[in-house]
Short mmCIF file of C-alpha atoms in Angstrom, two decimals:
data_model
loop_
_atom_site.label_atom_id
_atom_site.label_comp_id
_atom_site.label_asym_id
_atom_site.label_seq_id
_atom_site.Cartn_x
_atom_site.Cartn_y
_atom_site.Cartn_z
CA MET O 1 10.31 -20.33 -33.51
CA ILE O 2 7.56 -18.50 -32.18
CA ALA O 3 5.31 -21.05 -32.63
CA ASP O 4 7.65 -23.60 -30.96
CA LEU O 5 7.96 -20.97 -28.02
CA ALA O 6 4.31 -20.39 -27.73
CA GLY O 7 3.79 -24.50 -27.90
CA GLY O 8 5.83 -24.61 -24.69
CA VAL O 9 4.57 -21.22 -22.76
CA ALA O 10 0.60 -22.17 -23.19
CA PRO O 11 0.47 -25.52 -21.33
CA ALA O 12 2.70 -24.16 -18.69
CA ALA O 13 0.64 -21.04 -18.41
CA THR O 14 -2.76 -22.69 -18.07
CA MET O 15 -1.61 -24.84 -15.74
CA ILE O 16 -0.21 -22.23 -13.58
CA ALA O 17 -3.13 -19.77 -14.11
CA ALA O 18 -5.54 -22.87 -12.81
CA MET O 19 -3.74 -23.31 -9.61
CA MET O 20 -3.83 -19.25 -9.01
CA THR O 21 -7.32 -19.01 -9.41
CA ALA O 22 -8.36 -22.16 -7.66
CA ALA O 23 -6.34 -21.33 -4.58
CA ASN O 24 -8.68 -18.05 -4.02
CA LEU O 25 -5.98 -16.64 -2.14
CA GLY O 26 -7.42 -12.94 -2.72
CA ALA O 27 -8.15 -10.35 -5.66
CA ARG O 28 -4.64 -9.80 -6.42
CA ILE O 29 -3.68 -13.36 -6.85
CA THR O 30 -6.72 -14.24 -8.74
CA GLY O 31 -6.26 -11.42 -10.97
CA TRP O 32 -2.83 -12.18 -11.89
CA GLY O 33 -4.26 -15.74 -12.43
CA PHE O 34 -6.39 -14.16 -15.21
CA VAL O 35 -3.48 -12.42 -16.54
CA VAL O 36 -1.43 -15.91 -16.83
CA PHE O 37 -4.32 -17.28 -18.24
CA THR O 38 -4.35 -14.73 -21.10
CA ILE O 39 -0.69 -15.50 -21.94
CA GLY O 40 -1.72 -19.00 -22.19
CA SER O 41 -4.90 -18.16 -24.37
CA VAL O 42 -2.69 -16.05 -26.57
CA GLY O 43 -0.04 -18.98 -26.78
CA TRP O 44 -2.55 -21.50 -27.90
CA SER O 45 -4.06 -19.03 -30.36
CA ILE O 46 -0.33 -18.77 -31.88
CA VAL O 47 -0.20 -22.49 -31.96
CA GLY O 48 -3.53 -22.73 -33.58
CA LEU O 49 -2.40 -20.12 -36.45
CA SER O 50 0.89 -21.93 -37.08
CA SER O 51 -0.89 -25.44 -37.48
CA GLY O 52 -3.97 -24.44 -39.18
CA GLN O 53 -6.25 -25.47 -36.54
CA THR O 54 -9.13 -22.72 -36.83
CA ASN O 55 -11.29 -24.16 -34.06
CA LEU O 56 -8.24 -23.85 -31.52
CA VAL O 57 -7.77 -20.19 -32.50
CA ALA O 58 -11.44 -19.28 -32.20
CA THR O 59 -11.77 -21.06 -28.99
CA ASN O 60 -8.66 -19.21 -27.29
CA ALA O 61 -9.59 -15.91 -28.96
CA PHE O 62 -13.02 -16.10 -26.76
CA LEU O 63 -11.06 -17.23 -24.01
CA THR O 64 -8.78 -14.19 -24.20
CA LEU O 65 -11.94 -11.81 -24.12
CA VAL O 66 -13.30 -13.96 -21.01
CA ASN O 67 -9.83 -13.48 -19.42
CA GLY O 68 -9.88 -9.77 -20.21
CA VAL O 69 -13.20 -9.53 -18.03
CA GLY O 70 -11.56 -11.72 -15.33
CA ILE O 71 -8.77 -9.15 -15.14
CA TRP O 72 -11.09 -6.12 -15.10
CA ARG O 73 -13.02 -7.79 -12.17
CA TRP O 74 -10.29 -9.06 -10.02
CA LEU O 75 -7.64 -6.54 -10.66
CA GLY O 76 -9.75 -3.76 -10.92
CA ARG O 77 -13.22 -3.78 -9.20
CA GLN O 78 -12.82 -6.55 -6.71
CA ARG O 79 -9.33 -5.39 -5.82
CA VAL O 80 -10.78 -1.88 -4.90
CA TYR O 81 -13.36 -3.38 -2.61
CA GLU O 82 -10.69 -5.62 -1.01
CA ASP O 83 -8.38 -2.79 -0.57
CA GLY O 84 -11.07 -0.61 1.01
CA GLY O 85 -12.25 -3.23 3.35
CA LYS O 86 -8.59 -3.66 4.46
CA ALA O 87 -8.24 0.02 4.86
CA ALA O 88 -11.31 0.26 7.14
CA GLN O 89 -10.23 -2.59 9.37
CA THR O 90 -6.79 -0.95 9.70
CA ALA O 91 -8.04 2.49 10.47
CA SER O 92 -10.73 1.04 12.99
CA ARG O 93 -7.94 -0.09 15.25
CA ARG O 94 -6.70 3.54 15.86
CA SER O 95 -10.16 4.96 16.29
CA GLY O 96 -12.32 5.21 19.16
CA TRP O 97 -15.32 3.25 17.34
CA PRO O 98 -15.11 -0.70 17.93
CA THR O 99 -12.57 -2.51 15.76
CA LEU O 100 -14.16 -3.87 12.29
CA PHE O 101 -13.22 -6.81 10.23
CA THR O 102 -14.58 -7.57 6.80
CA ALA O 103 -17.31 -10.25 6.31
CA THR O 104 -15.81 -11.56 2.99
CA GLY O 105 -12.55 -12.18 5.18
CA PHE O 106 -14.42 -13.85 7.60
CA ALA O 107 -14.24 -17.56 6.16
CA GLY O 108 -10.70 -19.14 6.58
CA MET O 109 -10.14 -17.42 9.94
CA ARG O 110 -8.23 -19.46 12.46
CA VAL O 111 -10.32 -21.09 15.21
CA LEU O 112 -9.09 -21.64 18.98
CA SER O 113 -10.53 -23.60 21.67
CA ARG O 114 -11.19 -21.85 25.12
CA GLU O 115 -7.83 -23.13 26.09
CA GLY O 116 -6.39 -21.73 23.19
CA ARG O 117 -5.96 -24.94 21.15
CA HIS O 118 -6.24 -24.65 17.64
CA ILE O 119 -9.55 -26.09 16.47
CA GLY O 120 -9.74 -25.29 12.75
CA LYS O 121 -10.96 -22.49 10.60
CA SER O 122 -14.18 -20.77 9.98
CA VAL O 123 -16.23 -21.57 6.89
CA GLU O 124 -19.35 -19.23 7.04
CA ALA O 125 -21.59 -17.41 9.32
CA LEU O 126 -25.27 -17.44 9.08
CA LEU O 127 -26.91 -13.93 9.99
CA GLU O 128 -30.38 -13.46 10.87
CA CYS O 129 -32.27 -11.45 8.31
CA GLY O 130 -34.35 -9.25 10.64
CA THR O 131 -31.61 -8.13 12.83
CA GLY O 132 -28.45 -8.83 10.83
CA THR O 133 -26.70 -10.23 13.95
CA VAL O 134 -24.94 -13.50 13.30
CA SER O 135 -26.78 -16.74 14.34
CA TYR O 136 -24.13 -19.42 14.10
CA VAL O 137 -20.63 -19.91 12.77
CA VAL O 138 -19.50 -23.08 10.70
CA VAL O 139 -16.11 -24.45 11.73
CA SER O 140 -14.18 -27.02 9.80
CA SER O 141 -11.81 -29.19 11.66
CA GLY O 142 -9.91 -32.19 10.71
CA GLY O 143 -9.02 -33.46 7.06
CA VAL O 144 -6.53 -31.96 4.62
CA GLY O 145 -7.80 -29.28 1.79
CA GLY O 146 -11.44 -29.93 2.44
CA VAL O 147 -10.98 -33.70 2.21
CA LYS O 148 -12.22 -35.69 5.28
CA GLU O 149 -12.82 -32.29 7.21
CA THR O 150 -15.82 -32.25 9.81
CA LEU O 151 -18.20 -29.15 9.77
CA ARG O 152 -19.98 -28.07 13.34
CA ALA O 153 -22.29 -25.20 13.59
CA VAL O 154 -21.40 -22.93 16.57
CA PRO O 155 -23.74 -20.73 18.19
CA ALA O 156 -22.67 -16.93 18.10
CA ASP O 157 -22.87 -16.43 21.91
CA ALA O 158 -20.13 -19.01 22.11
CA VAL O 159 -17.69 -16.84 19.68
CA GLN O 160 -15.59 -14.48 20.36
CA PHE O 161 -14.67 -12.36 17.44
CA ASP O 162 -11.68 -10.84 16.94
CA CYS O 163 -9.68 -9.65 13.70
CA GLU O 164 -7.21 -12.15 13.02
CA GLU O 165 -9.08 -15.37 14.77
CA LEU O 166 -12.09 -16.43 16.44
CA ARG O 167 -11.74 -17.81 19.99
CA LEU O 168 -14.73 -19.80 21.16
CA SER O 169 -15.95 -20.20 25.06
CA LEU O 170 -16.00 -24.16 24.48
CA SER O 171 -13.04 -26.59 25.14
CA MET O 172 -11.91 -29.02 22.81
CA GLN O 173 -14.58 -31.52 24.37
CA ASP O 174 -17.67 -29.45 24.17
CA PHE O 175 -16.72 -28.81 20.62
CA ASP O 176 -16.47 -32.39 19.66
CA LEU O 177 -20.00 -32.86 21.48
CA LEU O 178 -21.42 -30.64 18.73
CA ASP O 179 -23.30 -32.40 15.99
CA SER O 180 -21.46 -32.58 12.81
CA ILE O 181 -22.97 -30.95 9.71
CA VAL O 182 -23.96 -33.60 6.90
CA ASP O 183 -23.52 -32.45 3.46
CA ASP O 184 -25.67 -29.47 2.87
CA LYS O 185 -28.12 -29.92 5.83
CA TRP O 186 -26.88 -26.99 7.74
CA PRO O 187 -29.27 -26.33 10.52
CA ALA O 188 -32.04 -23.64 10.44
CA SER O 189 -31.25 -22.41 14.07
CA PRO O 190 -28.19 -22.21 16.36
CA PRO O 191 -27.48 -25.79 18.24
CA ARG O 192 -27.56 -25.69 21.95
CA HIS O 193 -23.94 -25.99 23.78
CA HIS O 194 -22.73 -25.98 27.15
CA THR O 195 -21.49 -23.02 28.80
CA PRO O 196 -18.00 -22.71 30.38
CA GLY O 197 -17.60 -24.95 33.59
CA GLN O 198 -20.73 -26.79 32.89
CA SER O 199 -20.44 -30.37 32.76
CA SER O 200 -20.61 -32.03 29.24
CA ALA O 201 -21.80 -35.23 30.71
#
């Protein structure tokens, strides 16, 4: 009875956990993904014990240990970092200091054109080692789930940083004129761009 229940729970838990961790929706979701993974690995261990599959038992005993490390990292340490950053961000909005936002929360922020039209999302920011200032921002546009997307490097002086989104000083037309990034050949310096009001011809 228990073995039959474990045989049904184990594959379902494994699939659900894989989706939760792959989605990268923050420390809490990822951490709970490892909790569900643990349920799956325990289920597979029960299946292995009941059917005499010692390799299955040994493999999932090790995976249970790995999942425990994942739970500690994502529901423990990483969650504390994430919550601390969000707390500082929220507090900065009520203080006299410039408003903050976390560098780790930068990826995935919505990007708008000068006209307020949605362009895509931010993927990464490249900083200068000597000064720590942002050199350029990589913006993803088009595609679905990263498939058929186009990456473009936008110089920092064309980006207005906000807590919830990034607004470019570029029009949609000027953004489209920026060279697309091919594979891993990201530029070593920010690209040139047209200033607002300047002809893109």
